[in-house]
Each structure stands twice: as C-alpha cells, then as structure tokens.
mmCIF file of C-alpha atoms in Angstrom:
data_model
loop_
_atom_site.group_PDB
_atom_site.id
_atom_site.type_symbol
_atom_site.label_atom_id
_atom_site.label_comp_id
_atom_site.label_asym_id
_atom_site.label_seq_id
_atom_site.Cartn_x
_atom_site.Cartn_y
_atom_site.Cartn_z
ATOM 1 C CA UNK W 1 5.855 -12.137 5.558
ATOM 2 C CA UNK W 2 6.462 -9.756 2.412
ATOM 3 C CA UNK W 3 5.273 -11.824 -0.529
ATOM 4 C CA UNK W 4 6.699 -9.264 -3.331
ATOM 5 C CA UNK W 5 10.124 -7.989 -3.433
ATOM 6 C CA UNK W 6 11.098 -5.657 -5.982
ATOM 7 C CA UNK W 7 14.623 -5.177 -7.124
ATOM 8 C CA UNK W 8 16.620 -2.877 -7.200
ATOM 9 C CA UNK W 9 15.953 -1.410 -3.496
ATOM 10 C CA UNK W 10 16.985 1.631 -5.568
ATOM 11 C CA UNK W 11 18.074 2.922 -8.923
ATOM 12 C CA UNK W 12 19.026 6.105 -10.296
ATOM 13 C CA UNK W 13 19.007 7.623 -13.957
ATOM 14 C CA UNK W 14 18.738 10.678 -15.839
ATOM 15 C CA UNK W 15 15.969 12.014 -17.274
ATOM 16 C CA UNK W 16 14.934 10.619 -20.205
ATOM 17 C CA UNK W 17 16.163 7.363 -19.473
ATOM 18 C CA UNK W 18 13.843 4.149 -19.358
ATOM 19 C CA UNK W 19 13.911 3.022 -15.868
ATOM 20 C CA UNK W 20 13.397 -0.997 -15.329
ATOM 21 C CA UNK W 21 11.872 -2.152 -11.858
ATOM 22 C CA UNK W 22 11.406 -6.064 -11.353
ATOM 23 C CA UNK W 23 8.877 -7.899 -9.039
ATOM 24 C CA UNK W 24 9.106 -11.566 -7.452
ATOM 25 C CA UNK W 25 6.730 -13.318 -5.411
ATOM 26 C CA UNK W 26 6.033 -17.039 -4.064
ATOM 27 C CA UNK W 27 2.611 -18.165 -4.597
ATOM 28 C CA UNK W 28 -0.203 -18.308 -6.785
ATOM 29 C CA UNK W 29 -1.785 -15.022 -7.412
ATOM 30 C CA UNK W 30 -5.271 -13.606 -8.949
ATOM 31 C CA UNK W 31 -3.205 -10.345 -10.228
ATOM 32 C CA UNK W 32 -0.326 -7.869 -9.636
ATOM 33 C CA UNK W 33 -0.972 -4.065 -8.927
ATOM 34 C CA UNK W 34 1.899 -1.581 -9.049
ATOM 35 C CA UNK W 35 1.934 1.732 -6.884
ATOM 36 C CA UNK W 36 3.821 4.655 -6.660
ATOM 37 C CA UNK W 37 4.463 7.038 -3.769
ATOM 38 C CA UNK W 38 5.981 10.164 -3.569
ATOM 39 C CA UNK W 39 7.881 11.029 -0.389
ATOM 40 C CA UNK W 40 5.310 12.032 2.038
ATOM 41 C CA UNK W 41 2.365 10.937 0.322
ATOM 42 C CA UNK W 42 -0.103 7.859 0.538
ATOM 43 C CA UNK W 43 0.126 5.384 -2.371
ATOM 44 C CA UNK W 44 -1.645 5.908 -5.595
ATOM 45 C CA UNK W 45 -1.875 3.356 -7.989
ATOM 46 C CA UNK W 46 -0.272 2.689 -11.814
ATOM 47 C CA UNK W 47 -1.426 -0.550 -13.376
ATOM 48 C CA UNK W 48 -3.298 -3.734 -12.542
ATOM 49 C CA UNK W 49 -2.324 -6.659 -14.293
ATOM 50 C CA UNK W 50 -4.455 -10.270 -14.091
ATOM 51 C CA UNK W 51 -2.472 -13.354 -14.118
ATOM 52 C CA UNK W 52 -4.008 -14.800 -17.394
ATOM 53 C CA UNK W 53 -1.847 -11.644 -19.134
ATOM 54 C CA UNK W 54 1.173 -11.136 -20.013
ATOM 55 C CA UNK W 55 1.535 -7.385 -20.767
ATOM 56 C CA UNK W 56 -0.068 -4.235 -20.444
ATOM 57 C CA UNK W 57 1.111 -0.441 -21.489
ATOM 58 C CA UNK W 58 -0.455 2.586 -19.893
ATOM 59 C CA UNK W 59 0.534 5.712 -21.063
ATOM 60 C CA UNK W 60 5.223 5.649 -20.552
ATOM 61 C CA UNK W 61 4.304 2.268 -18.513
ATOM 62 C CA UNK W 62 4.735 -0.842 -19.398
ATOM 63 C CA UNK W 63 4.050 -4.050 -17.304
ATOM 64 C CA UNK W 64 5.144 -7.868 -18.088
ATOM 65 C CA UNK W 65 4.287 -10.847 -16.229
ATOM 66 C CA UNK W 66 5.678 -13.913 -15.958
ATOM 67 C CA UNK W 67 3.291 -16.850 -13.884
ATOM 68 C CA UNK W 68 5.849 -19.406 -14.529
ATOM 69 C CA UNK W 69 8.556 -17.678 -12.902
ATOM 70 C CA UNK W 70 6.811 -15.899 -10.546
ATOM 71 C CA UNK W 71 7.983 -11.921 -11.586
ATOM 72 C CA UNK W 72 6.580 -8.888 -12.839
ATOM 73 C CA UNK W 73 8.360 -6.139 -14.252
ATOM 74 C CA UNK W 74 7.691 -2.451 -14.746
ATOM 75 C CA UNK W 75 9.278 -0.272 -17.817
ATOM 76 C CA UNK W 76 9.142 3.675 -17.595
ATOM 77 C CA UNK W 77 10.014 4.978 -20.735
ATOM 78 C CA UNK W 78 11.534 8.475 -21.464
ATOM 79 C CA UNK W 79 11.206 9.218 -17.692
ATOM 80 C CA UNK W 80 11.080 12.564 -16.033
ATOM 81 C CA UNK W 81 12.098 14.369 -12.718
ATOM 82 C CA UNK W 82 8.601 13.952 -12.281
ATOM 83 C CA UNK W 83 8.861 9.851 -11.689
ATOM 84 C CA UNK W 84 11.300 10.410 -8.691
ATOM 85 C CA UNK W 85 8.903 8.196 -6.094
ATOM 86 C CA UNK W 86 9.544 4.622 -4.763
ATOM 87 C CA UNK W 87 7.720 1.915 -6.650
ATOM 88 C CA UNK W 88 5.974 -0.791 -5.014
ATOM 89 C CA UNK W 89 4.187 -4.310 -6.264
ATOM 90 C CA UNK W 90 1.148 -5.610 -5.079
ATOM 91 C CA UNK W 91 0.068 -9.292 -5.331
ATOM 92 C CA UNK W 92 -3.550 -9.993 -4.519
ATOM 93 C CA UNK W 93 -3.978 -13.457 -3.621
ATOM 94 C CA UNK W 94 -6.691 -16.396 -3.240
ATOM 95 C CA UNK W 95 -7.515 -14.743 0.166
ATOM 96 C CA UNK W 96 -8.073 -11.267 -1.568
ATOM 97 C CA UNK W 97 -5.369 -9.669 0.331
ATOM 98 C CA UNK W 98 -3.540 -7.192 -0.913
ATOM 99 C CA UNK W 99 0.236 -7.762 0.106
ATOM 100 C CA UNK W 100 3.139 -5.178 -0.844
ATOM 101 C CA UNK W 101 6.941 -5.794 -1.364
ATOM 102 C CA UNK W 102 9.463 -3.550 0.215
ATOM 103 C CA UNK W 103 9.783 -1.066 -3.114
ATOM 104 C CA UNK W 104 11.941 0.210 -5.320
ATOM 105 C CA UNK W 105 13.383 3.851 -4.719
ATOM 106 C CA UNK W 106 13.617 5.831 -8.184
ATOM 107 C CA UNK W 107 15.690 8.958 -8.893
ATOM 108 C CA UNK W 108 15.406 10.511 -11.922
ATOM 109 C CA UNK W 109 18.218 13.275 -12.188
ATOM 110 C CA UNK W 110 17.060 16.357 -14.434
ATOM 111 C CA UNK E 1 -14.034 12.560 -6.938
ATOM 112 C CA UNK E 2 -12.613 13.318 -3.006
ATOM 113 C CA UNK E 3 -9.981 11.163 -1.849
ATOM 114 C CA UNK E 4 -9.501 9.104 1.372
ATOM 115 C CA UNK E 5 -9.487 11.744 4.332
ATOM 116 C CA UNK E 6 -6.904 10.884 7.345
ATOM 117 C CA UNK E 7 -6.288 12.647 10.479
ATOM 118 C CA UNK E 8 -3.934 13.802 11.975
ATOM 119 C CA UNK E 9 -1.189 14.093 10.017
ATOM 120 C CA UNK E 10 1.212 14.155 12.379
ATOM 121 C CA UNK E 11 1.247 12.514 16.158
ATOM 122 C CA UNK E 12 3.949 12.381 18.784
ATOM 123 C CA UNK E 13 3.420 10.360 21.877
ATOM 124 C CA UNK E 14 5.480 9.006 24.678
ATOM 125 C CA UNK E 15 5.152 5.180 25.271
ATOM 126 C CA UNK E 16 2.468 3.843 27.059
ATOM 127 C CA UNK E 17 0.141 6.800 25.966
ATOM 128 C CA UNK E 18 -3.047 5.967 23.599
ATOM 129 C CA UNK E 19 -3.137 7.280 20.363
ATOM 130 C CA UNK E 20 -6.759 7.369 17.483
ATOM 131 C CA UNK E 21 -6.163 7.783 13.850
ATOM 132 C CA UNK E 22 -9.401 8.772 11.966
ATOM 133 C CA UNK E 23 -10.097 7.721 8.459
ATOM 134 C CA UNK E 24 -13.213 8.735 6.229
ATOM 135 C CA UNK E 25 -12.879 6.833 2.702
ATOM 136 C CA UNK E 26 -13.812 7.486 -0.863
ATOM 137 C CA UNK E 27 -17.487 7.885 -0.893
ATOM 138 C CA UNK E 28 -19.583 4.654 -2.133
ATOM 139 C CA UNK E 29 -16.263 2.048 -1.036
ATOM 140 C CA UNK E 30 -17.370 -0.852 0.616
ATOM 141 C CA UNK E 31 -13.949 -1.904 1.822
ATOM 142 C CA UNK E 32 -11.704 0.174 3.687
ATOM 143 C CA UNK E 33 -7.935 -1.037 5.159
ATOM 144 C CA UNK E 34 -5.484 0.040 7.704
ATOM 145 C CA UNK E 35 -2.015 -0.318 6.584
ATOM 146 C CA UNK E 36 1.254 -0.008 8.509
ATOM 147 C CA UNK E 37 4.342 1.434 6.504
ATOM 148 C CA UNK E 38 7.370 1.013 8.788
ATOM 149 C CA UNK E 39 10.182 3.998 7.366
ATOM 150 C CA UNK E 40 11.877 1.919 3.953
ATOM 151 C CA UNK E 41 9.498 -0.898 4.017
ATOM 152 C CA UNK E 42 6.010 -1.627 2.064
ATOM 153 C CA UNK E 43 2.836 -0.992 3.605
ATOM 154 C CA UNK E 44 1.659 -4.406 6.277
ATOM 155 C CA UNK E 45 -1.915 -4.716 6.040
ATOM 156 C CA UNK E 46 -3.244 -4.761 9.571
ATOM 157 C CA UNK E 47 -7.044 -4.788 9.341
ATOM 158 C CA UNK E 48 -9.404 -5.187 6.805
ATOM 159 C CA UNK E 49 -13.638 -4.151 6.451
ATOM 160 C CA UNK E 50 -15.748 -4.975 4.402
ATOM 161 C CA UNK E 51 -18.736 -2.538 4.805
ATOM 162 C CA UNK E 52 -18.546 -2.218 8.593
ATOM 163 C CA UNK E 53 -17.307 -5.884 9.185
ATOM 164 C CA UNK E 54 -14.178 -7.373 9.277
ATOM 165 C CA UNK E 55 -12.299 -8.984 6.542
ATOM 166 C CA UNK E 56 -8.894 -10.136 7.530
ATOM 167 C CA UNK E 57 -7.373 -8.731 11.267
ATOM 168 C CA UNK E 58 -4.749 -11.711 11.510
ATOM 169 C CA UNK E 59 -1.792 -9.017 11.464
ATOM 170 C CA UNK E 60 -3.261 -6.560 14.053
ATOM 171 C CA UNK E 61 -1.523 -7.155 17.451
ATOM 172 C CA UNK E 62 -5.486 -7.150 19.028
ATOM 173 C CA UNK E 63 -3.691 -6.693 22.649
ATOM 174 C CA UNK E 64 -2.701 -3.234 21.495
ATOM 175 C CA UNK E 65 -4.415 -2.109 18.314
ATOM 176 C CA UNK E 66 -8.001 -1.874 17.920
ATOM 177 C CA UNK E 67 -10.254 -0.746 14.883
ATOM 178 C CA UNK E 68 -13.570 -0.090 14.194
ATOM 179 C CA UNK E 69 -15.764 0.753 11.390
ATOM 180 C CA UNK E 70 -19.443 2.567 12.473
ATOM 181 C CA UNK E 71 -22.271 2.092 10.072
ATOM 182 C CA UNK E 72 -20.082 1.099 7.146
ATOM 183 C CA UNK E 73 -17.914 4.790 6.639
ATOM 184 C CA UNK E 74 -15.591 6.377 8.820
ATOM 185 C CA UNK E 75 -13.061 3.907 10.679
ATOM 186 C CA UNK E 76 -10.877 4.619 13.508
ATOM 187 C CA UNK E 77 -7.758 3.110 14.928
ATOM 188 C CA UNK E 78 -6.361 2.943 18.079
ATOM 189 C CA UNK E 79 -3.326 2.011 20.133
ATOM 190 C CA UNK E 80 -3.325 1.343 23.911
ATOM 191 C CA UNK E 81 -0.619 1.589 25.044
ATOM 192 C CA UNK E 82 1.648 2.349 22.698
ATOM 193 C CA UNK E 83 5.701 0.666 21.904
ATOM 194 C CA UNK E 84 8.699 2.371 20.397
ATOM 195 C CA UNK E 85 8.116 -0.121 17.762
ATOM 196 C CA UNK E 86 4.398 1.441 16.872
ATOM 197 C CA UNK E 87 6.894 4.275 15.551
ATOM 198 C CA UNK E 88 5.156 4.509 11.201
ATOM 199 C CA UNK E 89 3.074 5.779 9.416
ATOM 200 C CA UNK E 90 -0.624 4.932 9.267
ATOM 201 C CA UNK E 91 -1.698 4.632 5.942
ATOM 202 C CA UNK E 92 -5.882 4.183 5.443
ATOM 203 C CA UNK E 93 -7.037 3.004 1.669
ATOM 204 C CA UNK E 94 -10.566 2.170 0.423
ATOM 205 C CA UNK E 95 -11.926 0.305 -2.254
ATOM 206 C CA UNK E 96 -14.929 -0.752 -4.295
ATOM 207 C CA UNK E 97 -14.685 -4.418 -3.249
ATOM 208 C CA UNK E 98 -11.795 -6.399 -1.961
ATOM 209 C CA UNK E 99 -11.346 -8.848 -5.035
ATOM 210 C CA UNK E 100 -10.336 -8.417 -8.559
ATOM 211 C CA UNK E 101 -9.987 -4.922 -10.719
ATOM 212 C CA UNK E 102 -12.113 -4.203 -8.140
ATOM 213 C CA UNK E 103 -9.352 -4.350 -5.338
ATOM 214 C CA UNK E 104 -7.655 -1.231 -6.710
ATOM 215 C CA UNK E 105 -6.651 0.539 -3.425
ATOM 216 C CA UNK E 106 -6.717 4.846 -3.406
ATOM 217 C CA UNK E 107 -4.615 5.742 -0.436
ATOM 218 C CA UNK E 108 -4.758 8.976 2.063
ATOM 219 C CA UNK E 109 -1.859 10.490 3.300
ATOM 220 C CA UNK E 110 -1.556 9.101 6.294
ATOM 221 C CA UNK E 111 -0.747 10.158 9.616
ATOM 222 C CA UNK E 112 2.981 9.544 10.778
ATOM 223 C CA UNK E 113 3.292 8.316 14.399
ATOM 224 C CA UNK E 114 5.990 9.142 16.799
ATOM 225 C CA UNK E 115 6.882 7.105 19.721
ATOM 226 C CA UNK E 116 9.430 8.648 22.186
#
C-alpha cells in the first residue's frame, strides 16, 4: 500500500507563480525525500528532509514538515516552464524502505 | 559522475513471452532497487540489494519476476511469463546505503514494457 499521497493529483499555474504541493502519510518515519520527474525520464531527486526538522529551502524550494500531523509540503517559488514535471514524496521508514505516493502533476504555463 | 545505465528502453512482448531488463548503477553504490511505475502512479519498490544480496523482495511476485545482482554491480530482471498487467515501466535506482541521507535514490530512465 502507497504510504504518501500528495495532493493535488494535479495543478496548473503560470509562470512565475509559487506552486504549493502537500504530502500525507500514516506512520512513523526516519525522513521525507521529494522527487521530480519529467515525462519520460527516471526520477531525480529535490530535497531530503529528517523528521527532527521542520523546514528546509534549497535554491526556489522550500520544504515543511509536520510529524504531528503526518504531512509535508513543498513550495516552488517564482516557478518556470522549466518545473512542468510530476512531483512525488518519499517516506523512508523504520524498515529503510523507500515508499512513494502517487504524485502531483505540475504545469507551469509560460 | 555517470548515472544509472538501463536497457532497453523500450520492450514489446506478447503475453506469456519472457522479458530481461539490465541495470548497471552509479559506480561505488552499494544498494541498487527495482522499481515498478504503473502509467499515473508512484514508483512500487519490488526488490531491493544491498551489495549483491537482498534487502527487501516482499513485493516481487517471485512466481513471475526474478532478480539478480552478480558480484555486487550490474542487476538484471526478469519476467517469465509475462501478464497484461506487467504492462510499466521499469525504473532501476542506486544508492550509497539504504538508510538515512544516505538513502538518496539517482534513477535511470527506465525501460517501458509493453504487454499485448
């Protein structure tokens, strides 16, 4: 079973916009990973972020989460054609697996 | 740096017929993964190495798929025979070590499975 699922299954803006991408899961977890992948393309990932934070920028991303409610939630600022991808979230687990919710399809209109 | 290497690309099979995906990770990565990515869902983890032993397989279906790892690099998968259902995208992904920062995945492209 899925043990991420991001919402919205899909959201579109235009450029320049900040784009807002949320992240739920159900048990405890050791940290939360986001990825990105272009149509076509394997993942490649954005941001790792351990569950004793509670925010971390990189670059035009920004990631909160939230232990006690079980959600994480990536911020693009001043996005670009570029970002056009779907987004996924990654919880790794006591058992070290990696597990991936169902995504979050971005369009960024130019 | 050279990515994670996957091949083919592209496969189209009938059911029943055997297919091998071939994987050769990011030089120095102990732990390698084989990932299913059924078309508008996330990647399902099916088998995971660490060096050239296994990890986790509990989400391979072991009376079809089969994977191996020789001497700790290159993996391969297989399916015999194959389902409609096998119908995705093979995604292979390697990584330093399978637990904290360390766990950061780097993907391939994949190869994208057809099953008529």
């Amino acid at each position: 079973s899925q043990q991420g699922e991001e919402d919205p299954q899909a959201l579109s803006i235009q450029e320049g916009e900040n784009a807002t991408m949320n992240c739920s899961y159900k048990t405890s977890i050791n940290n939360l990973q986001w990825y990105r992948q272009n149509s076509g393309r394997g993942l490649v990932h954005l941001i790792l972020i351990r569950s004793n934070e509670r925010e971390k920028h990189s670059g035009r991303l920004r990631v909160t989460l939230d232990t006690s409610k079980k959600s994480s939630s990536l911020l693009i600022t001043a996005s670009r054609a570029a970002d056009t991808a779907s987004y996924f979230c990654a919880t790794e687990t006591s058992g070290s697996r990696l597990t991936f919710g169902e995504g979050t399809q971005l369009t960024v209109n130019p | 740096e050279a990515g994670v290497a996957q091949s083919p690309r592209y496969k189209i099979i009938e059911k029943r017929q055997s297919v091998a995906f071939w994987c050769n990770p990011i030089s120095g990565h102990a732990t390698l993964y084989w990932y299913q990515q059924i078309l508008g869902q996330g990647p399902k983890l099916l088998i995971q190495f660490q060096n050239n032993g296994v990890v986790d397989d509990s989400q391979l279906p072991k009376d079809r798929f089969s994977a191996e790892r020789l001497k700790g690099v290159d993996s391969t998968l297989k399916i015999q025979p194959a389902k409609l259902e096998d119908s995705a995208v093979y995604l292979c992904a390697s990584s330093h070590s399978f637990r904290g920062a360390k766990n950061i995945q780097y993907f391939g492209a994949g190869t994208r499975l057809s099953v008529l």
